[in-house]
Short mmCIF file of C-alpha atoms in Angstrom, two decimals:
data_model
loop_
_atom_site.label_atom_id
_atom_site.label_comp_id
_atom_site.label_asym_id
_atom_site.label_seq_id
_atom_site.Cartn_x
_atom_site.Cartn_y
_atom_site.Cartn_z
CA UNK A 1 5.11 25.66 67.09
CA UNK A 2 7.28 28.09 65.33
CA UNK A 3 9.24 28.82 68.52
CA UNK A 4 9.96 24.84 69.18
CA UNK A 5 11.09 24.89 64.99
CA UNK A 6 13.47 27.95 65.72
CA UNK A 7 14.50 25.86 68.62
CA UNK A 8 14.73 22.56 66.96
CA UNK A 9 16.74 24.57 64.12
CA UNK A 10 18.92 26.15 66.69
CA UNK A 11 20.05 22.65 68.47
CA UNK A 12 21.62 21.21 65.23
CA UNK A 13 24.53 24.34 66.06
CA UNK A 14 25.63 26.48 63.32
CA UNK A 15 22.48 25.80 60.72
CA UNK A 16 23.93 24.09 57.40
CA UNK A 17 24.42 26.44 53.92
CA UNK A 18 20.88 25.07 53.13
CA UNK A 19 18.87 23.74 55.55
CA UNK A 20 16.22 20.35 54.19
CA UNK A 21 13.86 21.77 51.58
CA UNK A 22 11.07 20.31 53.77
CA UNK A 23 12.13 21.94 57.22
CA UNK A 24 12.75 25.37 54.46
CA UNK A 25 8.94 25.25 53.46
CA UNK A 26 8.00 24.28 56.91
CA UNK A 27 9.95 27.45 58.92
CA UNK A 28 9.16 30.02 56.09
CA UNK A 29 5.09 28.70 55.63
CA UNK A 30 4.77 28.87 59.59
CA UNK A 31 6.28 32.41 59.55
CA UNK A 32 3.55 33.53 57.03
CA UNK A 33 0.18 31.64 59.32
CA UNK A 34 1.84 32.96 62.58
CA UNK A 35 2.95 36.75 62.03
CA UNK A 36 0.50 39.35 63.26
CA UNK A 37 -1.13 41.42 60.58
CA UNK A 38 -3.00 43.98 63.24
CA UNK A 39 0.39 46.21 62.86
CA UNK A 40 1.58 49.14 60.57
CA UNK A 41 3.03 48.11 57.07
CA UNK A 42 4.06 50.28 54.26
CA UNK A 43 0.39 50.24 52.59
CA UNK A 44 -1.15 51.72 55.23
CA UNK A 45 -1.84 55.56 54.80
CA UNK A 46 -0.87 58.49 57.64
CA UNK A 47 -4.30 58.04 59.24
CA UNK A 48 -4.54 54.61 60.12
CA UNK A 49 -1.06 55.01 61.64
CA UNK A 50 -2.01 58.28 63.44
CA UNK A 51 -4.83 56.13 65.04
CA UNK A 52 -2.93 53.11 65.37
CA UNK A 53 -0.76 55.53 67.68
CA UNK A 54 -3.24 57.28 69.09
CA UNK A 55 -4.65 53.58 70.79
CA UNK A 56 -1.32 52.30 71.37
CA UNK A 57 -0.66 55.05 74.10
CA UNK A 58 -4.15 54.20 75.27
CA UNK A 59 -3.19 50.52 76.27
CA UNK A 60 -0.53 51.44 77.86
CA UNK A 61 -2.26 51.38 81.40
CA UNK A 62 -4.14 48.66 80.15
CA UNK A 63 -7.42 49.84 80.03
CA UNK A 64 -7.54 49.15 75.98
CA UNK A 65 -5.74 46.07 74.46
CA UNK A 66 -4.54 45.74 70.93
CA UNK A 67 -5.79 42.38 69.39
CA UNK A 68 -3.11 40.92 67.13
CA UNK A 69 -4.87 39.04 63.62
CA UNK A 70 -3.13 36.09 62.08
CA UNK A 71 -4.07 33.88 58.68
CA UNK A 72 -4.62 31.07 60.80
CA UNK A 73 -5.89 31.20 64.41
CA UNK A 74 -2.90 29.52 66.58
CA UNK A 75 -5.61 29.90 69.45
CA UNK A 76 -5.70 26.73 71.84
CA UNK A 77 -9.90 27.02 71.75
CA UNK A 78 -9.72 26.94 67.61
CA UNK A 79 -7.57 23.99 67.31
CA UNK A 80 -10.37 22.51 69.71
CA UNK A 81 -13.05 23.73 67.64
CA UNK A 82 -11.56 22.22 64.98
CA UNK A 83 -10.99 18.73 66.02
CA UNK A 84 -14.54 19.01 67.00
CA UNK A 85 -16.39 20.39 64.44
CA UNK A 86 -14.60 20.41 61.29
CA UNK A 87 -15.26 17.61 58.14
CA UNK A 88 -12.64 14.58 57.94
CA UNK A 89 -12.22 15.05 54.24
CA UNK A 90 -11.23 18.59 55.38
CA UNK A 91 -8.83 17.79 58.67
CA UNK A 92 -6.57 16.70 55.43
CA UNK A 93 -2.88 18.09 55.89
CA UNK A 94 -2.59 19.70 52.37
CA UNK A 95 -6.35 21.58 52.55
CA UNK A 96 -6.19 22.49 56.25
CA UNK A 97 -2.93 24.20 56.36
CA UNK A 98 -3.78 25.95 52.80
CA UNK A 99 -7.41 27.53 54.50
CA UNK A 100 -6.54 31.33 55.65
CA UNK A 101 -8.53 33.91 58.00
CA UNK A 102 -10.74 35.60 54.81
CA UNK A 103 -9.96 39.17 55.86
CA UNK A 104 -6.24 38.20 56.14
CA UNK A 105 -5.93 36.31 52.63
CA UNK A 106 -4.92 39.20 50.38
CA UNK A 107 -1.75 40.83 49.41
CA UNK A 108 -0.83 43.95 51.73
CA UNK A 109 -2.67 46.89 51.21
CA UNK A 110 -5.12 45.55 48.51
CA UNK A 111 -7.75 43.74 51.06
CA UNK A 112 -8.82 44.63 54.58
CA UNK A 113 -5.57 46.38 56.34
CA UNK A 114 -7.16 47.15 60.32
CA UNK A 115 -6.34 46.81 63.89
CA UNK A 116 -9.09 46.28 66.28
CA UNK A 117 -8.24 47.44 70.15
CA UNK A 118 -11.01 46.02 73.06
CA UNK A 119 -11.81 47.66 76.87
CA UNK A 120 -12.66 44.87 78.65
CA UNK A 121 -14.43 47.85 81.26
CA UNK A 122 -16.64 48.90 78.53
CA UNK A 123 -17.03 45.86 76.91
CA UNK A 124 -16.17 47.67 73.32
CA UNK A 125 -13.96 47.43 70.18
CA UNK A 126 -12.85 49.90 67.67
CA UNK A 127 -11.91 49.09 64.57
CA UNK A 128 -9.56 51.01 62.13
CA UNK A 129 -10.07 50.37 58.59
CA UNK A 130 -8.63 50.61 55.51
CA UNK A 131 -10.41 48.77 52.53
CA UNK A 132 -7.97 48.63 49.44
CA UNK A 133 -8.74 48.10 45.78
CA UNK A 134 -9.90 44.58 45.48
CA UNK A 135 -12.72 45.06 47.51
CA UNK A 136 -14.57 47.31 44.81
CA UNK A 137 -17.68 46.91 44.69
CA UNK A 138 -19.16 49.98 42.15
CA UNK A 139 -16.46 51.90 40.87
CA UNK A 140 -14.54 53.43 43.77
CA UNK A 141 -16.51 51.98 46.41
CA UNK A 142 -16.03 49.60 48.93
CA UNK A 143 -18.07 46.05 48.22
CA UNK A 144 -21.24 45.99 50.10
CA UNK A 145 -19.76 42.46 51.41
CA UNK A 146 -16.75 43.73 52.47
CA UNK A 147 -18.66 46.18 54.83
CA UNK A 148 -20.15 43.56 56.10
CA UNK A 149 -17.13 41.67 56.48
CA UNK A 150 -15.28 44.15 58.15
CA UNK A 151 -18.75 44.21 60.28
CA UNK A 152 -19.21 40.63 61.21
CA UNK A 153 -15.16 40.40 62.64
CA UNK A 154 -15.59 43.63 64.53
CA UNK A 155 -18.95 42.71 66.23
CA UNK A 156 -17.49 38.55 66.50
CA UNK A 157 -14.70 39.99 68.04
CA UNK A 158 -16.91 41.85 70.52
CA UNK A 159 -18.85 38.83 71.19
CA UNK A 160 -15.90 36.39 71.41
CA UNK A 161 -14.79 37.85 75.05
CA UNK A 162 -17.86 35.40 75.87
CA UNK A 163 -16.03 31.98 74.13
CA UNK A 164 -16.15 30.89 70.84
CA UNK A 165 -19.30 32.60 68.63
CA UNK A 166 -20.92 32.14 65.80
CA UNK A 167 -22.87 35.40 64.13
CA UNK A 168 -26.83 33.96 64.10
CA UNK A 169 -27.92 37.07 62.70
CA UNK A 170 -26.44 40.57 61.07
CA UNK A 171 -28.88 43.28 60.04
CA UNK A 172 -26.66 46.02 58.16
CA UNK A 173 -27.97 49.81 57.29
CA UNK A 174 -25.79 51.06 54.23
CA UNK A 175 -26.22 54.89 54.61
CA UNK A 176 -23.38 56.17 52.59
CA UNK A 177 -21.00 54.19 50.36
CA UNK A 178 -17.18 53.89 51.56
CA UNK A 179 -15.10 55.26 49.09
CA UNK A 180 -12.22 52.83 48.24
CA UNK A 181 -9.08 53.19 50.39
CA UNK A 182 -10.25 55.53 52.92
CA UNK A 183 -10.46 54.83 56.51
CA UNK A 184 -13.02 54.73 58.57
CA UNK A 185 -13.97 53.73 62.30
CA UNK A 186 -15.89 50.69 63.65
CA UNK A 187 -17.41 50.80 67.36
CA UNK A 188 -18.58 47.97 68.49
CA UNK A 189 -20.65 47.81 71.79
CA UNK A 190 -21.84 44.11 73.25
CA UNK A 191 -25.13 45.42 74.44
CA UNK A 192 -26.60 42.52 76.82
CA UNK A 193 -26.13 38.72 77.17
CA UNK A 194 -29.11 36.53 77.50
CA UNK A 195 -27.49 33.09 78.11
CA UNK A 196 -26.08 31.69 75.47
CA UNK A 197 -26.99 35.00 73.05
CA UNK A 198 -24.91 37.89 72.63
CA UNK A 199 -26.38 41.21 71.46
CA UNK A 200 -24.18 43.70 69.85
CA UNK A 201 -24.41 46.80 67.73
CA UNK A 202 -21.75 48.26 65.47
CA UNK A 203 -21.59 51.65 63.17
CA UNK A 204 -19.20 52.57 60.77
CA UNK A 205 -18.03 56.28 60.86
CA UNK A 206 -15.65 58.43 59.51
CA UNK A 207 -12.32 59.45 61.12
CA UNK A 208 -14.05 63.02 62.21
CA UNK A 209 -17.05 61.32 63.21
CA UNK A 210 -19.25 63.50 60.77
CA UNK A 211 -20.28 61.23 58.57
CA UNK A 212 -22.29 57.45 59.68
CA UNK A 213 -21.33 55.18 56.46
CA UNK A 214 -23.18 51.97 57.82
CA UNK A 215 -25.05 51.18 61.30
CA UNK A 216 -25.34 47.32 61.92
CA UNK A 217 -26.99 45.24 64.44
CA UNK A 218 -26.17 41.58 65.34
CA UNK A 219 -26.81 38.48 67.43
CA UNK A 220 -24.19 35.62 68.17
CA UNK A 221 -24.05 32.39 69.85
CA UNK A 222 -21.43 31.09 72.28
CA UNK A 223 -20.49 28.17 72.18
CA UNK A 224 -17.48 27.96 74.84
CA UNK A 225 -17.04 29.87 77.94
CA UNK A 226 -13.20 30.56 77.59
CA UNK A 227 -12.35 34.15 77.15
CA UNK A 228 -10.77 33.67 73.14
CA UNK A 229 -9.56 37.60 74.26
CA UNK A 230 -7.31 36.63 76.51
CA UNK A 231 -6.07 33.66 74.79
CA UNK A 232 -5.48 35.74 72.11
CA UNK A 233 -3.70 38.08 74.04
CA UNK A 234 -1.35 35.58 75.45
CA UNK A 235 0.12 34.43 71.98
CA UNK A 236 3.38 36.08 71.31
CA UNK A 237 2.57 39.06 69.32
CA UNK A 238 6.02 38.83 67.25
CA UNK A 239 6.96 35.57 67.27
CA UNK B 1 -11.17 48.15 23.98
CA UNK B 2 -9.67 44.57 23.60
CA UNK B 3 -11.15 44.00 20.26
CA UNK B 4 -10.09 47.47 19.44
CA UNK B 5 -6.34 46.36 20.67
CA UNK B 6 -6.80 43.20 18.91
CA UNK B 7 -7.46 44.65 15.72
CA UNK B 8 -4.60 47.18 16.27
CA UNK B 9 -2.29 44.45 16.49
CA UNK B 10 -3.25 42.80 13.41
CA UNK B 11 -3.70 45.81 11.68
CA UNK B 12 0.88 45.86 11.96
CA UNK B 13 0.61 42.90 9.89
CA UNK B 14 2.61 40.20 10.83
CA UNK B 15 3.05 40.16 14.32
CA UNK B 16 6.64 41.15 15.52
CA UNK B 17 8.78 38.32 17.69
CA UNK B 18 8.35 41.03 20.53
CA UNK B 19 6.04 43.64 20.45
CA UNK B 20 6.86 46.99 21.96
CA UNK B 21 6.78 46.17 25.94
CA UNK B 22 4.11 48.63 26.56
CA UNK B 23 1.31 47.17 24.24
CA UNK B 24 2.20 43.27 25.46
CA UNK B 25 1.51 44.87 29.00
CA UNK B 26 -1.84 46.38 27.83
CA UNK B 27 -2.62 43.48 25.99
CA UNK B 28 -2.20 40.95 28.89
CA UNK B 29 -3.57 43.11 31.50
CA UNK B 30 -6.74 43.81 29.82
CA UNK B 31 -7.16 39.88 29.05
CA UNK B 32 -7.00 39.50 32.88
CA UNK B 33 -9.45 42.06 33.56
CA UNK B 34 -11.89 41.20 30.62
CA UNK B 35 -11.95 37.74 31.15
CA UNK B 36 -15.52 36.37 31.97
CA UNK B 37 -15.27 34.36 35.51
CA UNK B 38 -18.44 32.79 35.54
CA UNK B 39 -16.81 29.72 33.73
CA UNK B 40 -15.71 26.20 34.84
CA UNK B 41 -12.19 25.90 35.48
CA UNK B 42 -10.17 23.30 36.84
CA UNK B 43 -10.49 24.38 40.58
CA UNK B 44 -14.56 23.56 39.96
CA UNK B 45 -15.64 20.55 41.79
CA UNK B 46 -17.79 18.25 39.92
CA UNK B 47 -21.15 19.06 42.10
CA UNK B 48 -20.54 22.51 40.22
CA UNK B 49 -20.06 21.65 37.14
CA UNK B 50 -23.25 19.57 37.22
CA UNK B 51 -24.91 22.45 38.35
CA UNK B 52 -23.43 24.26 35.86
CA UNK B 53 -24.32 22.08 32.51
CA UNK B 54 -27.95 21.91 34.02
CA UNK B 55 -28.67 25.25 33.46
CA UNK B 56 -26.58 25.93 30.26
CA UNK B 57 -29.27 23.67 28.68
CA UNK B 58 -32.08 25.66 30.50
CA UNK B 59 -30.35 28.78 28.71
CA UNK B 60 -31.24 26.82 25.16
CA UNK B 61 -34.72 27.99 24.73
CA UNK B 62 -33.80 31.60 26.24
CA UNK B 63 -35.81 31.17 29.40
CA UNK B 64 -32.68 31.67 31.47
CA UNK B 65 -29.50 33.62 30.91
CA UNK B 66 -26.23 33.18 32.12
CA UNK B 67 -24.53 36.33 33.60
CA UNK B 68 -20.77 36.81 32.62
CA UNK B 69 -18.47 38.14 35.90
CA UNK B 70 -15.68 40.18 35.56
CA UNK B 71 -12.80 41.29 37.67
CA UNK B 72 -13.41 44.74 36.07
CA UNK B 73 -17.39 45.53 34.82
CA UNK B 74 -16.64 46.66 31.49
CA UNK B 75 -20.63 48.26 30.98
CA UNK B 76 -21.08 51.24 30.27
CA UNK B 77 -23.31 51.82 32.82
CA UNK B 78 -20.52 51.57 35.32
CA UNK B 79 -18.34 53.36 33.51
CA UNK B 80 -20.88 56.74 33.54
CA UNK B 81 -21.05 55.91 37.19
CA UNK B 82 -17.35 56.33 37.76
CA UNK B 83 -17.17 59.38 35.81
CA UNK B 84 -19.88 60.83 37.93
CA UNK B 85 -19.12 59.86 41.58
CA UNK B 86 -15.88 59.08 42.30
CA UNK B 87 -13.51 61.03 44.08
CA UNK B 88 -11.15 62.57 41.30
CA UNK B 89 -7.89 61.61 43.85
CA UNK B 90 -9.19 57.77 42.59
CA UNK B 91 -9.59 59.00 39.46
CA UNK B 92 -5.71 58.47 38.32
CA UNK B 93 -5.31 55.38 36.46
CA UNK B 94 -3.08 53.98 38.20
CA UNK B 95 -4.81 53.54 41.26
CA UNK B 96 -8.31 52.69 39.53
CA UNK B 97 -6.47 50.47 37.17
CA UNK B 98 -5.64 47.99 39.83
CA UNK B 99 -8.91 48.15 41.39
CA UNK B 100 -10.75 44.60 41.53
CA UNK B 101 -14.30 43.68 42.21
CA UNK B 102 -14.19 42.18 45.33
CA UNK B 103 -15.36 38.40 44.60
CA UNK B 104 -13.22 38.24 41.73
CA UNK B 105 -9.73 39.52 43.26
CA UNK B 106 -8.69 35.45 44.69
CA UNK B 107 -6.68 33.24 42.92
CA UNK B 108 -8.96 30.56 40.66
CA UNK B 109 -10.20 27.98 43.55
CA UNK B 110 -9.29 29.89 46.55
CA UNK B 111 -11.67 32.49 46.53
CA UNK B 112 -15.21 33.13 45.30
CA UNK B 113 -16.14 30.59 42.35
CA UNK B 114 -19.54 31.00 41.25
CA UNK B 115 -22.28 31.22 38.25
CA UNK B 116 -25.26 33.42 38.26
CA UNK B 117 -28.65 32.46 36.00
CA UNK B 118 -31.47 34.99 36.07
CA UNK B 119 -34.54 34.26 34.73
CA UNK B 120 -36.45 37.76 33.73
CA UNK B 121 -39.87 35.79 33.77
CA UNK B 122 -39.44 34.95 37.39
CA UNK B 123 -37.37 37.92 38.32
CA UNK B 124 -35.23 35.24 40.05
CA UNK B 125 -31.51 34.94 40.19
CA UNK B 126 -29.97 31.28 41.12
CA UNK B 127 -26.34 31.13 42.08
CA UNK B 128 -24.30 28.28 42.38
CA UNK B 129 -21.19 28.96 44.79
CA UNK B 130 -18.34 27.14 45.58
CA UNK B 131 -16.15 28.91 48.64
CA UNK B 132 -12.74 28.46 48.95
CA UNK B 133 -9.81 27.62 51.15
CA UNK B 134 -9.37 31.87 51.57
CA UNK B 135 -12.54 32.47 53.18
CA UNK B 136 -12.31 30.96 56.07
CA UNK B 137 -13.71 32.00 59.22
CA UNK B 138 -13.81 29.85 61.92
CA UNK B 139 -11.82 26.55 61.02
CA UNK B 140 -13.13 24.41 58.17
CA UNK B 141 -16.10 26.61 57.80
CA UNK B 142 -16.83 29.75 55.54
CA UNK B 143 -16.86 32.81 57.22
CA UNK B 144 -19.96 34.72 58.01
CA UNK B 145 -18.77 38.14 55.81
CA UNK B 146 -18.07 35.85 52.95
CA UNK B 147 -21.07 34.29 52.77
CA UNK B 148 -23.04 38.14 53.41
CA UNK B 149 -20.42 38.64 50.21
CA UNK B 150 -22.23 36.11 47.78
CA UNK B 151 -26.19 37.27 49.34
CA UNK B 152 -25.01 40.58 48.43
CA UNK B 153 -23.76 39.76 44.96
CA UNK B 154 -26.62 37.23 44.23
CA UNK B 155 -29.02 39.78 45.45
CA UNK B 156 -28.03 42.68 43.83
CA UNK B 157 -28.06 41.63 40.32
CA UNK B 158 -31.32 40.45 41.21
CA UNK B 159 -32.03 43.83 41.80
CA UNK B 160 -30.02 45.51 39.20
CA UNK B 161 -32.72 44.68 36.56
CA UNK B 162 -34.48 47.42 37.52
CA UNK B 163 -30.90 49.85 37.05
CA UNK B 164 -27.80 50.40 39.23
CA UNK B 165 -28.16 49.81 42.75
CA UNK B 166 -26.74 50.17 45.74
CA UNK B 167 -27.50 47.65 49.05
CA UNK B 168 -29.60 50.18 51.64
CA UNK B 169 -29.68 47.06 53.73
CA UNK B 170 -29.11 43.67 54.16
CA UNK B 171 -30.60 41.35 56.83
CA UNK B 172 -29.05 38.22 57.09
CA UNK B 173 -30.07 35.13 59.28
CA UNK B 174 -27.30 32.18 59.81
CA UNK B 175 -28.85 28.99 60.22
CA UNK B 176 -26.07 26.32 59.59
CA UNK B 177 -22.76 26.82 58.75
CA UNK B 178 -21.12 26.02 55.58
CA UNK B 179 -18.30 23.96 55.24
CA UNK B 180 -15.32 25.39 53.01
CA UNK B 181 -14.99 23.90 49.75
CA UNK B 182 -18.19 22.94 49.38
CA UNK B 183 -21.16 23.82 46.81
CA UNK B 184 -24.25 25.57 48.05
CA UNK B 185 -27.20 27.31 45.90
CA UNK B 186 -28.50 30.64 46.62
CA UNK B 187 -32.35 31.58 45.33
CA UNK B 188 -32.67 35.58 45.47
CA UNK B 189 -35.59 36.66 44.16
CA UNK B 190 -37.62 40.37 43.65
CA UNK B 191 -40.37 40.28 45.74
CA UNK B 192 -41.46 44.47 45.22
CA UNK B 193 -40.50 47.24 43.28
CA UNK B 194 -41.67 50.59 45.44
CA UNK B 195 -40.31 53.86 43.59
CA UNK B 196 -36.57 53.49 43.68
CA UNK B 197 -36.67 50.94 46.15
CA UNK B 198 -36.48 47.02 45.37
CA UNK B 199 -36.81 44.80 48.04
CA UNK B 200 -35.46 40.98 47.54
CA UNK B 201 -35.15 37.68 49.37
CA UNK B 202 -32.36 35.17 49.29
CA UNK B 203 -32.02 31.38 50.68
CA UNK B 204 -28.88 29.52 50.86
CA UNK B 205 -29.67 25.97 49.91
CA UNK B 206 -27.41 22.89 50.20
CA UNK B 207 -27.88 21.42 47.07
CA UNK B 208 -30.25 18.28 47.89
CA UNK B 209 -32.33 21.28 49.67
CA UNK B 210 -32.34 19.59 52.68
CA UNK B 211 -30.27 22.16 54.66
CA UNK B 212 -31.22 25.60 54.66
CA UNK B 213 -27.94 27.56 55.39
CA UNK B 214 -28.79 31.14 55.28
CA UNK B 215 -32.22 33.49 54.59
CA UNK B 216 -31.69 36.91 54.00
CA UNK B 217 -33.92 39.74 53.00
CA UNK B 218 -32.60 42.79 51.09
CA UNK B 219 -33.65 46.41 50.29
CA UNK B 220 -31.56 48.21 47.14
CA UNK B 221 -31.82 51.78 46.03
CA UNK B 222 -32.02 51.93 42.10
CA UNK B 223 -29.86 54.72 40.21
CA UNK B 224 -30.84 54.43 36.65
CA UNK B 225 -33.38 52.72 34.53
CA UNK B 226 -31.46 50.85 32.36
CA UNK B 227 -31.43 47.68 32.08
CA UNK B 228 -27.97 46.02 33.36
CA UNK B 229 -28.58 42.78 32.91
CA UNK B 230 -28.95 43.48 29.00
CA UNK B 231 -26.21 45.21 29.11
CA UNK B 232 -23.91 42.99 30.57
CA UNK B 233 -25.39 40.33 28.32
CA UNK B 234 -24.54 42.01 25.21
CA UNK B 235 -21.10 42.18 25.84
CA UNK B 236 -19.13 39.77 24.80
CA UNK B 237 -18.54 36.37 26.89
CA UNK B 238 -15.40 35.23 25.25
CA UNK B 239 -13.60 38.25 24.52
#
């Protein structure tokens, strides 16, 4: 959609001083939903880069994939979802295209900064993780919810190479609090299908693997058999 | 310390057209941060502020208590907490000065907008919650981290009778989603104290009951004896 605005925007010729305030709000709003958050910006400290690296030269024979993150899902099999499942009152223009992705709703560097790469071969993700300052939950420690947060995407994500899921159950083991702005690892491992159930398990470690902050268990259901992965994957990653 | 500023203020006498830049930045920044959240504001729907009125009244003969919310906990008991265990690097204020507790860091209506009642007689905690357009997770619904966000919350100060506590674990069990924007009541209540463990329960209710959204069961590990809940009562709601 942004590409056929660029192109609409394109085919009036040389674009006027100031384009229509409407088309404006529409190019610049679209830019916001559409741009992939899953890569390095200035917030993000020399360790989550070093890994971000470290992963990037791992997909490069394709046996790990970087998933890109966006406000709002531009995924054919969410828009589906949507017209499906979602509340008329909702469907609305002006609440719809206001509702944003939770993690991705906060100002750079102050919420959940992370890139999550998958291996289709072991049917895992990792997670990199940075929690910033508004996700305190005692002084100087992440929020409890945020783990679980940070949890429930990595495992979904997991999951979600199965179609569209929704977490039935999360069973989270706090074992040592997150200090605030530090990163830390997720691995996530889908352990075994059983129709329309997915099993996975999750733990939350630091960078040097010494220390296991949080160990999670948790059960989805599927409700489509489209691989949302590849979907994903297909969407320009800088549009 | 806003009093305290307050009083400073006054203390000059007349106030000047424009005080020193410094002070007004103190001044307004410390509003923000000691400003009690667990009020109506316009971004309320009117299911909430039903809710709401309902059990102000039940507050008139003392047998329930409404908890204040703040983007910053201003108790004492937090504050010795910080002192003690966080990580002196955090320590500088100006990265601990723009740290947020999580569920209050959203814009009013977008976010997290909620009101906790505890009754100490029961050793029950009811929270009305009201998720917004920013915690989306798959389209028109709330997502599953923000709603382990609000169990957390609601069952934590449930917990946090008995002294500061930290989640040890959190099992949580999604029945039905819930739709964004709407009002849903969560019931937490402390079913055992066992040493420094408290273990606590948690439904999320659609308000007519009817529809249970979530259970959850919770175990906390206390840190202290005293008393939060007093303590965040006594300070003031209206600063």
């Amino acid at each position: 959609m942004l590409r056929s605005c660029a192109i609409r925007l394109r085919a009036l010729g040389s674009p006027p001083a100031r384009p229509p305030e409407a088309a404006r709000r529409l190019f610049s709003s679209e830019k916001a939903i559409h741009k992939d958050y899953a890569l390095p910006n200035p917030s993000w400290s020399k360790d989550l880069r070093l890994l971000f690296d470290q992963f990037m030269r791992k997909c490069e024979d394709g046996s790990w994939k970087r998933l890109p993150s966006y406000k709002q899902n531009p995924s054919q099999v969410f828009r589906e979802f949507q017209t499906r499942f979602v509340d008329p009152s909702l469907k609305k223009e002006e609440q719809m295209s206001k509702a944003q992705q939770f993690t991705r709703s906060f100002e750079e560097g102050l919420g959940f900064e992370y890139v999550m790469f998958y291996s289709n071969a072991e049917k895992r993700i990792v997670c990199f993780f940075q929690g910033g300052l508004h996700l305190q939950g005692v002084p100087g420690f992440l929020h409890g919810g945020a783990i679980a947060t940070i949890i429930d995407v990595t495992a979904g994500m997991c999951a979600i190479a199965e179609g569209i899921v929704m977490t039935a159950n999360l069973n989270i083991n706090y074992k040592k609090p997150i200090p605030l702005c530090s990163v830390v690892v997720l691995n996530s491992q889908l352990d075994k299908v059983e129709g329309r159930k997915v099993f996975i398990s999750c733990t939350v470690q630091s960078i040097d693997e010494k220390t296991v902050h949080t160990e999670a268990t948790g059960t989805c259901f599927g409700r489509a058999s489209n691989s949302l992965v590849q979907d994903l994957g297909s969407f320009p990653l800088r549009p």
